[in-house]
Each structure stands twice: as C-alpha cells, then as structure tokens.
PDB file of N, CA and C in Angstrom:
ATOM      1  N   ILE A   1     112.708 162.296 123.090  1.00 55.00           N
ATOM      2  CA  ILE A   1     113.933 162.364 122.341  1.00 55.00           C
ATOM      3  C   ILE A   1     114.984 161.534 123.065  1.00 55.00           C
ATOM      4  N   LEU A   2     115.740 160.649 122.328  1.00 59.00           N
ATOM      5  CA  LEU A   2     116.664 159.733 122.916  1.00 59.00           C
ATOM      6  C   LEU A   2     117.792 160.470 123.757  1.00 59.00           C
ATOM      7  N   GLU A   3     118.260 161.596 123.129  1.00 68.00           N
ATOM      8  CA  GLU A   3     119.318 162.345 123.859  1.00 68.00           C
ATOM      9  C   GLU A   3     119.000 162.795 125.202  1.00 68.00           C
ATOM     10  N   ASP A   4     117.673 162.910 125.518  1.00 69.00           N
ATOM     11  CA  ASP A   4     117.309 163.484 126.821  1.00 69.00           C
ATOM     12  C   ASP A   4     117.118 162.352 127.841  1.00 69.00           C
ATOM     13  N   LEU A   5     117.208 161.079 127.477  1.00 63.00           N
ATOM     14  CA  LEU A   5     117.008 159.924 128.390  1.00 63.00           C
ATOM     15  C   LEU A   5     118.225 159.939 129.316  1.00 63.00           C
ATOM     16  N   PRO A   6     118.076 159.368 130.581  1.00 67.00           N
ATOM     17  CA  PRO A   6     119.130 159.130 131.485  1.00 67.00           C
ATOM     18  C   PRO A   6     120.198 158.292 130.876  1.00 67.00           C
ATOM     19  N   LYS A   7     121.419 158.411 131.278  1.00 66.00           N
ATOM     20  CA  LYS A   7     122.538 157.593 130.722  1.00 66.00           C
ATOM     21  C   LYS A   7     122.915 156.455 131.622  1.00 66.00           C
ATOM     22  N   SER A   8     122.140 156.187 132.698  1.00 70.00           N
ATOM     23  CA  SER A   8     122.506 155.130 133.663  1.00 70.00           C
ATOM     24  C   SER A   8     122.517 153.795 132.917  1.00 70.00           C
ATOM     25  N   LYS A   9     123.429 152.937 133.367  1.00 74.00           N
ATOM     26  CA  LYS A   9     123.483 151.579 132.716  1.00 74.00           C
ATOM     27  C   LYS A   9     123.979 150.503 133.639  1.00 74.00           C
ATOM     28  N   GLN A  10     123.770 149.316 133.299  1.00 80.00           N
ATOM     29  CA  GLN A  10     124.297 148.115 134.059  1.00 80.00           C
ATOM     30  C   GLN A  10     124.890 147.220 133.044  1.00 80.00           C
ATOM     31  N   SER A  11     126.138 146.773 133.318  1.00 84.00           N
ATOM     32  CA  SER A  11     126.841 145.852 132.303  1.00 84.00           C
ATOM     33  C   SER A  11     126.953 144.482 132.901  1.00 84.00           C
ATOM     34  N   PHE A  12     126.884 143.482 132.084  1.00 84.00           N
ATOM     35  CA  PHE A  12     126.889 142.058 132.517  1.00 84.00           C
ATOM     36  C   PHE A  12     127.964 141.385 131.734  1.00 84.00           C
ATOM     37  N   ASP A  13     128.898 140.629 132.426  1.00 81.00           N
ATOM     38  CA  ASP A  13     129.768 139.715 131.710  1.00 81.00           C
ATOM     39  C   ASP A  13     129.109 138.337 131.533  1.00 81.00           C
ATOM     40  N   LEU A  14     128.604 138.101 130.361  1.00 82.00           N
ATOM     41  CA  LEU A  14     127.864 136.890 130.070  1.00 82.00           C
ATOM     42  C   LEU A  14     128.734 135.694 129.558  1.00 82.00           C
ATOM     43  N   THR A  15     130.049 135.849 129.715  1.00 80.00           N
ATOM     44  CA  THR A  15     130.934 134.730 129.308  1.00 80.00           C
ATOM     45  C   THR A  15     130.784 133.573 130.363  1.00 80.00           C
ATOM     46  N   GLU A  16     130.345 133.865 131.610  1.00 79.00           N
ATOM     47  CA  GLU A  16     130.212 132.837 132.599  1.00 79.00           C
ATOM     48  C   GLU A  16     128.914 132.763 133.290  1.00 79.00           C
ATOM     49  N   GLY A  17     127.814 132.872 132.476  1.00 83.00           N
ATOM     50  CA  GLY A  17     126.481 132.781 133.087  1.00 83.00           C
ATOM     51  C   GLY A  17     125.460 133.448 132.216  1.00 83.00           C
ATOM     52  N   LEU A  18     124.323 133.820 132.792  1.00 85.00           N
ATOM     53  CA  LEU A  18     123.271 134.452 131.979  1.00 85.00           C
ATOM     54  C   LEU A  18     122.607 135.515 132.754  1.00 85.00           C
ATOM     55  N   ALA A  19     121.919 136.374 132.039  1.00 87.00           N
ATOM     56  CA  ALA A  19     121.197 137.459 132.705  1.00 87.00           C
ATOM     57  C   ALA A  19     119.728 137.378 132.442  1.00 87.00           C
ATOM     58  N   LEU A  20     118.824 137.577 133.329  1.00 88.00           N
ATOM     59  CA  LEU A  20     117.444 137.676 133.092  1.00 88.00           C
ATOM     60  C   LEU A  20     117.018 139.102 133.318  1.00 88.00           C
ATOM     61  N   PHE A  21     116.474 139.730 132.299  1.00 88.00           N
ATOM     62  CA  PHE A  21     115.935 141.138 132.460  1.00 88.00           C
ATOM     63  C   PHE A  21     114.701 141.336 131.596  1.00 88.00           C
ATOM     64  N   ASN A  22     114.042 142.366 131.793  1.00 87.00           N
ATOM     65  CA  ASN A  22     112.768 142.691 131.074  1.00 87.00           C
ATOM     66  C   ASN A  22     113.224 143.282 129.687  1.00 87.00           C
ATOM     67  N   GLY A  23     112.952 142.581 128.621  1.00 85.00           N
ATOM     68  CA  GLY A  23     113.372 143.023 127.327  1.00 85.00           C
ATOM     69  C   GLY A  23     112.580 144.281 126.879  1.00 85.00           C
ATOM     70  N   ASN A  24     111.589 144.601 127.664  1.00 83.00           N
ATOM     71  CA  ASN A  24     110.901 145.927 127.313  1.00 83.00           C
ATOM     72  C   ASN A  24     111.645 147.085 127.748  1.00 83.00           C
ATOM     73  N   CYS A  25     112.665 146.888 128.592  1.00 83.00           N
ATOM     74  CA  CYS A  25     113.584 148.014 128.999  1.00 83.00           C
ATOM     75  C   CYS A  25     114.646 148.135 127.965  1.00 83.00           C
ATOM     76  N   ALA A  26     115.118 149.423 127.819  1.00 80.00           N
ATOM     77  CA  ALA A  26     116.178 149.641 126.795  1.00 80.00           C
ATOM     78  C   ALA A  26     117.351 148.819 127.150  1.00 80.00           C
ATOM     79  N   HIS A  27     118.024 148.217 126.115  1.00 83.00           N
ATOM     80  CA  HIS A  27     119.198 147.376 126.349  1.00 83.00           C
ATOM     81  C   HIS A  27     119.995 147.372 124.993  1.00 83.00           C
ATOM     82  N   GLY A  28     121.282 146.995 125.095  1.00 83.00           N
ATOM     83  CA  GLY A  28     122.098 146.919 123.920  1.00 83.00           C
ATOM     84  C   GLY A  28     123.321 146.195 124.218  1.00 83.00           C
ATOM     85  N   VAL A  29     124.279 146.021 123.300  1.00 83.00           N
ATOM     86  CA  VAL A  29     125.508 145.260 123.502  1.00 83.00           C
ATOM     87  C   VAL A  29     126.703 146.205 123.182  1.00 83.00           C
ATOM     88  N   GLN A  30     127.830 145.853 123.795  1.00 83.00           N
ATOM     89  CA  GLN A  30     129.040 146.564 123.576  1.00 83.00           C
ATOM     90  C   GLN A  30     129.747 145.951 122.351  1.00 83.00           C
ATOM     91  N   PRO A  31     130.707 146.720 121.668  1.00 86.00           N
ATOM     92  CA  PRO A  31     131.388 146.104 120.568  1.00 86.00           C
ATOM     93  C   PRO A  31     132.152 144.956 121.023  1.00 86.00           C
ATOM     94  N   PHE A  32     132.382 143.974 120.184  1.00 84.00           N
ATOM     95  CA  PHE A  32     133.194 142.757 120.519  1.00 84.00           C
ATOM     96  C   PHE A  32     133.856 142.220 119.228  1.00 84.00           C
ATOM     97  N   LYS A  33     134.805 141.331 119.433  1.00 89.00           N
ATOM     98  CA  LYS A  33     135.423 140.614 118.377  1.00 89.00           C
ATOM     99  C   LYS A  33     135.139 139.151 118.507  1.00 89.00           C
ATOM    100  N   GLY A  34     135.019 138.505 117.355  1.00 90.00           N
ATOM    101  CA  GLY A  34     134.760 137.080 117.461  1.00 90.00           C
ATOM    102  C   GLY A  34     133.381 136.720 117.190  1.00 90.00           C
ATOM    103  N   SER A  35     132.948 135.503 117.560  1.00 88.00           N
ATOM    104  CA  SER A  35     131.541 135.029 117.430  1.00 88.00           C
ATOM    105  C   SER A  35     130.785 135.213 118.713  1.00 88.00           C
ATOM    106  N   ARG A  36     129.543 135.405 118.560  1.00 82.00           N
ATOM    107  CA  ARG A  36     128.715 135.412 119.719  1.00 82.00           C
ATOM    108  C   ARG A  36     127.328 134.817 119.284  1.00 82.00           C
ATOM    109  N   TYR A  37     126.748 134.029 120.176  1.00 81.00           N
ATOM    110  CA  TYR A  37     125.521 133.457 119.996  1.00 81.00           C
ATOM    111  C   TYR A  37     124.586 133.861 121.114  1.00 81.00           C
ATOM    112  N   SER A  38     123.365 134.278 120.790  1.00 80.00           N
ATOM    113  CA  SER A  38     122.440 134.699 121.871  1.00 80.00           C
ATOM    114  C   SER A  38     121.141 133.826 121.761  1.00 80.00           C
ATOM    115  N   LEU A  39     120.645 133.362 122.824  1.00 79.00           N
ATOM    116  CA  LEU A  39     119.415 132.683 122.922  1.00 79.00           C
ATOM    117  C   LEU A  39     118.450 133.570 123.710  1.00 79.00           C
ATOM    118  N   VAL A  40     117.437 133.960 122.947  1.00 83.00           N
ATOM    119  CA  VAL A  40     116.448 134.917 123.509  1.00 83.00           C
ATOM    120  C   VAL A  40     115.155 134.100 123.643  1.00 83.00           C
ATOM    121  N   TYR A  41     114.649 134.174 124.935  1.00 81.00           N
ATOM    122  CA  TYR A  41     113.342 133.426 125.271  1.00 81.00           C
ATOM    123  C   TYR A  41     112.498 134.405 125.930  1.00 81.00           C
ATOM    124  N   PHE A  42     111.379 134.619 125.410  1.00 84.00           N
ATOM    125  CA  PHE A  42     110.358 135.444 126.152  1.00 84.00           C
ATOM    126  C   PHE A  42     108.965 134.926 125.839  1.00 84.00           C
ATOM    127  N   THR A  43     108.036 135.322 126.784  1.00 84.00           N
ATOM    128  CA  THR A  43     106.683 134.857 126.708  1.00 84.00           C
ATOM    129  C   THR A  43     105.717 135.981 126.541  1.00 84.00           C
ATOM    130  N   LEU A  44     104.905 135.915 125.543  1.00 85.00           N
ATOM    131  CA  LEU A  44     103.887 136.960 125.314  1.00 85.00           C
ATOM    132  C   LEU A  44     102.867 136.948 126.402  1.00 85.00           C
ATOM    133  N   GLY A  45     102.302 138.098 126.700  1.00 86.00           N
ATOM    134  CA  GLY A  45     101.256 138.252 127.710  1.00 86.00           C
ATOM    135  C   GLY A  45      99.986 137.426 127.379  1.00 86.00           C
ATOM    136  N   CYS A  46      99.774 137.029 126.108  1.00 90.00           N
ATOM    137  CA  CYS A  46      98.587 136.244 125.716  1.00 90.00           C
ATOM    138  C   CYS A  46      98.825 134.754 125.848  1.00 90.00           C
ATOM    139  N   HIS A  47      99.967 134.344 126.482  1.00 91.00           N
ATOM    140  CA  HIS A  47     100.233 132.918 126.514  1.00 91.00           C
ATOM    141  C   HIS A  47      99.160 132.077 127.240  1.00 91.00           C
ATOM    142  N   PRO A  48      98.333 132.612 128.121  1.00 93.00           N
ATOM    143  CA  PRO A  48      97.214 131.747 128.692  1.00 93.00           C
ATOM    144  C   PRO A  48      96.265 131.254 127.653  1.00 93.00           C
ATOM    145  N   SER A  49      96.158 131.934 126.503  1.00 94.00           N
ATOM    146  CA  SER A  49      95.214 131.407 125.479  1.00 94.00           C
ATOM    147  C   SER A  49      95.826 130.312 124.553  1.00 94.00           C
ATOM    148  N   ILE A  50      96.981 129.929 124.794  1.00 93.00           N
ATOM    149  CA  ILE A  50      97.568 128.776 124.019  1.00 93.00           C
ATOM    150  C   ILE A  50      96.808 127.550 124.233  1.00 93.00           C
ATOM    151  N   LYS A  51      96.560 126.751 123.215  1.00 95.00           N
ATOM    152  CA  LYS A  51      95.781 125.514 123.277  1.00 95.00           C
ATOM    153  C   LYS A  51      96.633 124.570 124.237  1.00 95.00           C
ATOM    154  N   HIS A  52      95.872 123.746 125.007  1.00 94.00           N
ATOM    155  CA  HIS A  52      96.492 122.828 125.859  1.00 94.00           C
ATOM    156  C   HIS A  52      97.520 121.928 125.171  1.00 94.00           C
ATOM    157  N   GLU A  53      97.094 121.379 123.940  1.00 96.00           N
ATOM    158  CA  GLU A  53      98.048 120.483 123.191  1.00 96.00           C
ATOM    159  C   GLU A  53      99.370 121.161 122.747  1.00 96.00           C
ATOM    160  N   ASP A  54      99.211 122.501 122.417  1.00 95.00           N
ATOM    161  CA  ASP A  54     100.467 123.173 122.111  1.00 95.00           C
ATOM    162  C   ASP A  54     101.324 123.492 123.287  1.00 95.00           C
ATOM    163  N   ARG A  55     100.650 123.715 124.352  1.00 94.00           N
ATOM    164  CA  ARG A  55     101.390 123.863 125.654  1.00 94.00           C
ATOM    165  C   ARG A  55     102.170 122.624 125.987  1.00 94.00           C
ATOM    166  N   GLU A  56     101.564 121.471 125.784  1.00 95.00           N
ATOM    167  CA  GLU A  56     102.205 120.230 126.065  1.00 95.00           C
ATOM    168  C   GLU A  56     103.375 120.029 125.094  1.00 95.00           C
ATOM    169  N   ARG A  57     103.146 120.269 123.752  1.00 95.00           N
ATOM    170  CA  ARG A  57     104.249 120.184 122.866  1.00 95.00           C
ATOM    171  C   ARG A  57     105.442 120.966 123.195  1.00 95.00           C
ATOM    172  N   MET A  58     105.230 122.181 123.648  1.00 92.00           N
ATOM    173  CA  MET A  58     106.383 123.015 124.084  1.00 92.00           C
ATOM    174  C   MET A  58     107.094 122.369 125.272  1.00 92.00           C
ATOM    175  N   LYS A  59     106.336 121.944 126.180  1.00 92.00           N
ATOM    176  CA  LYS A  59     106.852 121.317 127.368  1.00 92.00           C
ATOM    177  C   LYS A  59     107.693 120.071 126.971  1.00 92.00           C
ATOM    178  N   ASN A  60     107.190 119.288 126.079  1.00 95.00           N
ATOM    179  CA  ASN A  60     107.891 118.081 125.632  1.00 95.00           C
ATOM    180  C   ASN A  60     109.163 118.307 124.920  1.00 95.00           C
ATOM    181  N   ILE A  61     109.403 119.428 124.346  1.00 93.00           N
ATOM    182  CA  ILE A  61     110.670 119.761 123.658  1.00 93.00           C
ATOM    183  C   ILE A  61     111.588 120.623 124.531  1.00 93.00           C
ATOM    184  N   GLY A  62     111.214 120.710 125.786  1.00 89.00           N
ATOM    185  CA  GLY A  62     112.077 121.450 126.815  1.00 89.00           C
ATOM    186  C   GLY A  62     111.746 122.920 127.066  1.00 89.00           C
ATOM    187  N   PHE A  63     110.671 123.376 126.654  1.00 86.00           N
ATOM    188  CA  PHE A  63     110.206 124.812 126.809  1.00 86.00           C
ATOM    189  C   PHE A  63     108.962 124.823 127.641  1.00 86.00           C
ATOM    190  N   PRO A  64     108.974 124.617 128.916  1.00 86.00           N
ATOM    191  CA  PRO A  64     107.718 124.747 129.710  1.00 86.00           C
ATOM    192  C   PRO A  64     107.245 126.120 129.715  1.00 86.00           C
ATOM    193  N   LEU A  65     106.008 126.367 129.521  1.00 90.00           N
ATOM    194  CA  LEU A  65     105.525 127.721 129.564  1.00 90.00           C
ATOM    195  C   LEU A  65     105.005 128.046 130.995  1.00 90.00           C
ATOM    196  N   PRO A  66     104.900 129.341 131.289  1.00 91.00           N
ATOM    197  CA  PRO A  66     104.344 129.688 132.655  1.00 91.00           C
ATOM    198  C   PRO A  66     102.921 129.210 132.763  1.00 91.00           C
ATOM    199  N   ALA A  67     102.499 128.974 134.001  1.00 92.00           N
ATOM    200  CA  ALA A  67     101.127 128.645 134.296  1.00 92.00           C
ATOM    201  C   ALA A  67     100.271 129.731 133.777  1.00 92.00           C
ATOM    202  N   THR A  68      98.996 129.425 133.437  1.00 92.00           N
ATOM    203  CA  THR A  68      98.088 130.440 132.820  1.00 92.00           C
ATOM    204  C   THR A  68      97.857 131.621 133.807  1.00 92.00           C
ATOM    205  N   ASN A  69      98.003 131.331 135.095  1.00 94.00           N
ATOM    206  CA  ASN A  69      97.759 132.326 136.039  1.00 94.00           C
ATOM    207  C   ASN A  69      99.026 132.889 136.692  1.00 94.00           C
ATOM    208  N   GLU A  70     100.187 132.635 136.053  1.00 92.00           N
ATOM    209  CA  GLU A  70     101.480 133.019 136.609  1.00 92.00           C
ATOM    210  C   GLU A  70     101.629 134.533 136.666  1.00 92.00           C
ATOM    211  N   ASP A  71     102.139 135.031 137.717  1.00 92.00           N
ATOM    212  CA  ASP A  71     102.399 136.442 137.928  1.00 92.00           C
ATOM    213  C   ASP A  71     103.589 136.801 136.935  1.00 92.00           C
ATOM    214  N   PRO A  72     103.350 137.700 136.060  1.00 89.00           N
ATOM    215  CA  PRO A  72     104.420 138.117 135.122  1.00 89.00           C
ATOM    216  C   PRO A  72     105.598 138.869 135.796  1.00 89.00           C
ATOM    217  N   PHE A  73     105.332 139.304 137.047  1.00 89.00           N
ATOM    218  CA  PHE A  73     106.403 139.976 137.723  1.00 89.00           C
ATOM    219  C   PHE A  73     106.827 139.185 138.990  1.00 89.00           C
ATOM    220  N   LYS A  74     106.798 137.901 138.890  1.00 90.00           N
ATOM    221  CA  LYS A  74     107.233 136.989 139.987  1.00 90.00           C
ATOM    222  C   LYS A  74     108.730 137.087 140.223  1.00 90.00           C
ATOM    223  N   LEU A  75     109.515 137.251 139.154  1.00 90.00           N
ATOM    224  CA  LEU A  75     110.932 137.320 139.321  1.00 90.00           C
ATOM    225  C   LEU A  75     111.600 138.687 139.282  1.00 90.00           C
ATOM    226  N   LEU A  76     110.990 139.568 138.428  1.00 91.00           N
ATOM    227  CA  LEU A  76     111.484 140.900 138.146  1.00 91.00           C
ATOM    228  C   LEU A  76     110.345 141.923 138.372  1.00 91.00           C
ATOM    229  N   ARG A  77     110.841 143.034 138.813  1.00 90.00           N
ATOM    230  CA  ARG A  77     109.841 144.180 139.013  1.00 90.00           C
ATOM    231  C   ARG A  77     109.426 144.666 137.550  1.00 90.00           C
ATOM    232  N   PRO A  78     108.242 145.375 137.477  1.00 88.00           N
ATOM    233  CA  PRO A  78     107.874 145.902 136.177  1.00 88.00           C
ATOM    234  C   PRO A  78     108.782 147.084 135.792  1.00 88.00           C
ATOM    235  N   PRO A  79     108.988 147.438 134.575  1.00 85.00           N
ATOM    236  CA  PRO A  79     109.774 148.595 134.259  1.00 85.00           C
ATOM    237  C   PRO A  79     109.156 149.800 134.854  1.00 85.00           C
ATOM    238  N   LYS A  80     110.089 150.694 135.311  1.00 81.00           N
ATOM    239  CA  LYS A  80     109.534 151.966 135.935  1.00 81.00           C
ATOM    240  C   LYS A  80     109.460 153.109 134.865  1.00 81.00           C
ATOM    241  N   GLY A  81     110.087 152.976 133.786  1.00 77.00           N
ATOM    242  CA  GLY A  81     110.008 154.091 132.826  1.00 77.00           C
ATOM    243  C   GLY A  81     111.049 155.145 133.274  1.00 77.00           C
ATOM    244  N   TYR A  82     110.932 156.339 132.759  1.00 71.00           N
ATOM    245  CA  TYR A  82     111.826 157.476 133.008  1.00 71.00           C
ATOM    246  C   TYR A  82     111.127 158.483 133.819  1.00 71.00           C
ATOM    247  N   LEU A  83     109.989 158.307 134.382  1.00 65.00           N
ATOM    248  CA  LEU A  83     109.295 159.307 135.142  1.00 65.00           C
ATOM    249  C   LEU A  83     110.047 159.395 136.493  1.00 65.00           C
ATOM    250  N   LYS A  84     110.014 160.483 137.145  1.00 56.00           N
ATOM    251  CA  LYS A  84     110.593 160.621 138.511  1.00 56.00           C
ATOM    252  C   LYS A  84     109.666 159.993 139.463  1.00 56.00           C
ATOM    253  N   LYS A  85     110.180 158.931 140.141  1.00 54.00           N
ATOM    254  CA  LYS A  85     109.401 158.186 141.085  1.00 54.00           C
ATOM    255  C   LYS A  85     110.253 157.910 142.366  1.00 54.00           C
ATOM    256  N   ALA A  86     109.591 157.660 143.480  1.00 50.00           N
ATOM    257  CA  ALA A  86     110.292 157.392 144.744  1.00 50.00           C
ATOM    258  C   ALA A  86     111.004 156.024 144.458  1.00 50.00           C
ATOM    259  N   GLY A  87     112.237 155.893 144.971  1.00 53.00           N
ATOM    260  CA  GLY A  87     112.977 154.671 144.829  1.00 53.00           C
ATOM    261  C   GLY A  87     112.664 153.686 145.958  1.00 53.00           C
ATOM    262  N   ALA A  88     113.223 152.556 145.870  1.00 52.00           N
ATOM    263  CA  ALA A  88     112.963 151.501 146.967  1.00 52.00           C
ATOM    264  C   ALA A  88     113.559 152.062 148.339  1.00 52.00           C
ATOM    265  N   THR A  89     112.930 151.749 149.384  1.00 51.00           N
ATOM    266  CA  THR A  89     113.398 152.131 150.701  1.00 51.00           C
ATOM    267  C   THR A  89     113.502 150.835 151.510  1.00 51.00           C
ATOM    268  N   PRO A  90     114.160 150.851 152.636  1.00 54.00           N
ATOM    269  CA  PRO A  90     114.274 149.687 153.426  1.00 54.00           C
ATOM    270  C   PRO A  90     112.917 149.091 153.818  1.00 54.00           C
ATOM    271  N   THR A  91     111.939 149.904 154.021  1.00 52.00           N
ATOM    272  CA  THR A  91     110.646 149.350 154.381  1.00 52.00           C
ATOM    273  C   THR A  91     109.745 148.995 153.182  1.00 52.00           C
ATOM    274  N   LYS A  92     110.252 149.383 152.037  1.00 59.00           N
ATOM    275  CA  LYS A  92     109.442 149.069 150.778  1.00 59.00           C
ATOM    276  C   LYS A  92     110.259 148.062 149.970  1.00 59.00           C
ATOM    277  N   LYS A  93     110.100 146.785 150.203  1.00 76.00           N
ATOM    278  CA  LYS A  93     110.792 145.782 149.457  1.00 76.00           C
ATOM    279  C   LYS A  93     110.360 145.707 148.089  1.00 76.00           C
ATOM    280  N   GLU A  94     111.340 145.565 147.150  1.00 84.00           N
ATOM    281  CA  GLU A  94     110.972 145.533 145.746  1.00 84.00           C
ATOM    282  C   GLU A  94     111.802 144.531 145.048  1.00 84.00           C
ATOM    283  N   LEU A  95     111.224 143.843 144.074  1.00 90.00           N
ATOM    284  CA  LEU A  95     111.960 142.914 143.201  1.00 90.00           C
ATOM    285  C   LEU A  95     113.070 143.655 142.386  1.00 90.00           C
ATOM    286  N   PRO A  96     114.041 142.972 141.972  1.00 90.00           N
ATOM    287  CA  PRO A  96     115.131 143.603 141.190  1.00 90.00           C
ATOM    288  C   PRO A  96     114.682 143.811 139.761  1.00 90.00           C
ATOM    289  N   ALA A  97     115.401 144.680 139.101  1.00 88.00           N
ATOM    290  CA  ALA A  97     115.256 144.942 137.630  1.00 88.00           C
ATOM    291  C   ALA A  97     115.810 143.862 136.777  1.00 88.00           C
ATOM    292  N   TYR A  98     116.781 143.149 137.312  1.00 90.00           N
ATOM    293  CA  TYR A  98     117.511 142.094 136.556  1.00 90.00           C
ATOM    294  C   TYR A  98     117.983 141.021 137.521  1.00 90.00           C
ATOM    295  N   ARG A  99     118.276 139.879 137.084  1.00 90.00           N
ATOM    296  CA  ARG A  99     118.942 138.772 137.858  1.00 90.00           C
ATOM    297  C   ARG A  99     120.095 138.199 137.054  1.00 90.00           C
ATOM    298  N   CYS A 100     121.152 137.820 137.662  1.00 89.00           N
ATOM    299  CA  CYS A 100     122.321 137.173 136.981  1.00 89.00           C
ATOM    300  C   CYS A 100     122.427 135.788 137.629  1.00 89.00           C
ATOM    301  N   TYR A 101     122.699 134.775 136.747  1.00 87.00           N
ATOM    302  CA  TYR A 101     122.858 133.448 137.156  1.00 87.00           C
ATOM    303  C   TYR A 101     124.213 132.893 136.638  1.00 87.00           C
ATOM    304  N   GLU A 102     124.927 132.239 137.670  1.00 84.00           N
ATOM    305  CA  GLU A 102     126.117 131.558 137.316  1.00 84.00           C
ATOM    306  C   GLU A 102     125.736 130.100 136.869  1.00 84.00           C
ATOM    307  N   PRO A 103     126.535 129.441 136.066  1.00 78.00           N
ATOM    308  CA  PRO A 103     126.247 128.089 135.537  1.00 78.00           C
ATOM    309  C   PRO A 103     125.759 127.138 136.669  1.00 78.00           C
ATOM    310  N   ALA A 104     126.365 127.139 137.757  1.00 76.00           N
ATOM    311  CA  ALA A 104     126.055 126.199 138.879  1.00 76.00           C
ATOM    312  C   ALA A 104     124.597 126.516 139.473  1.00 76.00           C
ATOM    313  N   ALA A 105     124.086 127.674 139.241  1.00 76.00           N
ATOM    314  CA  ALA A 105     122.754 127.975 139.799  1.00 76.00           C
ATOM    315  C   ALA A 105     121.641 127.605 138.791  1.00 76.00           C
ATOM    316  N   ILE A 106     121.991 127.226 137.636  1.00 72.00           N
ATOM    317  CA  ILE A 106     120.991 126.924 136.567  1.00 72.00           C
ATOM    318  C   ILE A 106     120.712 125.395 136.582  1.00 72.00           C
ATOM    319  N   PRO A 107     119.467 125.096 136.888  1.00 71.00           N
ATOM    320  CA  PRO A 107     119.102 123.681 136.939  1.00 71.00           C
ATOM    321  C   PRO A 107     119.494 122.946 135.651  1.00 71.00           C
ATOM    322  N   ASN A 108     120.107 121.830 135.718  1.00 66.00           N
ATOM    323  CA  ASN A 108     120.562 121.038 134.585  1.00 66.00           C
ATOM    324  C   ASN A 108     121.463 121.809 133.560  1.00 66.00           C
ATOM    325  N   GLY A 109     122.005 122.975 134.077  1.00 50.00           N
ATOM    326  CA  GLY A 109     122.856 123.736 133.247  1.00 50.00           C
ATOM    327  C   GLY A 109     124.254 123.111 133.106  1.00 50.00           C
ATOM    328  N   ARG A 110     124.741 123.138 131.861  1.00 47.00           N
ATOM    329  CA  ARG A 110     126.017 122.553 131.601  1.00 47.00           C
ATOM    330  C   ARG A 110     126.808 123.481 130.646  1.00 47.00           C
ATOM    331  N   ARG A 111     128.102 123.563 130.848  1.00 44.00           N
ATOM    332  CA  ARG A 111     128.919 124.339 129.934  1.00 44.00           C
ATOM    333  C   ARG A 111     130.025 123.361 129.475  1.00 44.00           C
ATOM    334  N   LYS A 112     130.410 123.397 128.236  1.00 42.00           N
ATOM    335  CA  LYS A 112     131.540 122.568 127.702  1.00 42.00           C
ATOM    336  C   LYS A 112     132.739 123.346 127.673  1.00 42.00           C
TER     337      LYS A 112
END
C-alpha cells in the first residue's frame, strides 16, 4: 500500500545541471510554472543482444551504448527497496543512489 511506504525524499535543482538516478526507484516532480523539457535516456538489460550494426548506428548519431559486458551498477548502487537492511558503514563502501552533474562536469556539455 502506497500510504505505508517511507516518506524520505531527495530533491534536485535541475536548472543548472542534470541528475543520474535509477528510474526503477520511485520518483516524481514538484509543481512548476512555465515550460519544461525532459530528456530521458535508459538502457534495457537486454542491450547486449543488439545487432552490431544497430549498435554502430546508435554510436554514429551520438548515443553510444554500454559495452555488452558493462556492469549495470558501475555508477549507481542497485535499488534497496523498502526492506529493513543495514546501511552503509565506514568499512562498507557503497556506490551512491544518485549522482548530480554541473554543466562543466559533462563532457562536451554546453548550455545556451
């Protein structure tokens, strides 16, 4: 039941950068005025089966795909769900649940 889920949240100001997070985790947007454009890019777990020529086509139009043996949790930890689990400790290093990037940190990133 949704009402029973934890109410913890993390907010991002995306006017000056971007956020990388696991879209399988619950997420939403706050009310706003004006126009907003979102670019959503994700890779399905079956991407290793893409034909080589299709992989090359994507690369040629600016969308390089992960290597077929790429670790899907290279940048972000897997979702933990809502089960009670031990948290990260100083001796147990763990990847973050999200990452934020400012425009200067994005390769070839430009803002007008």
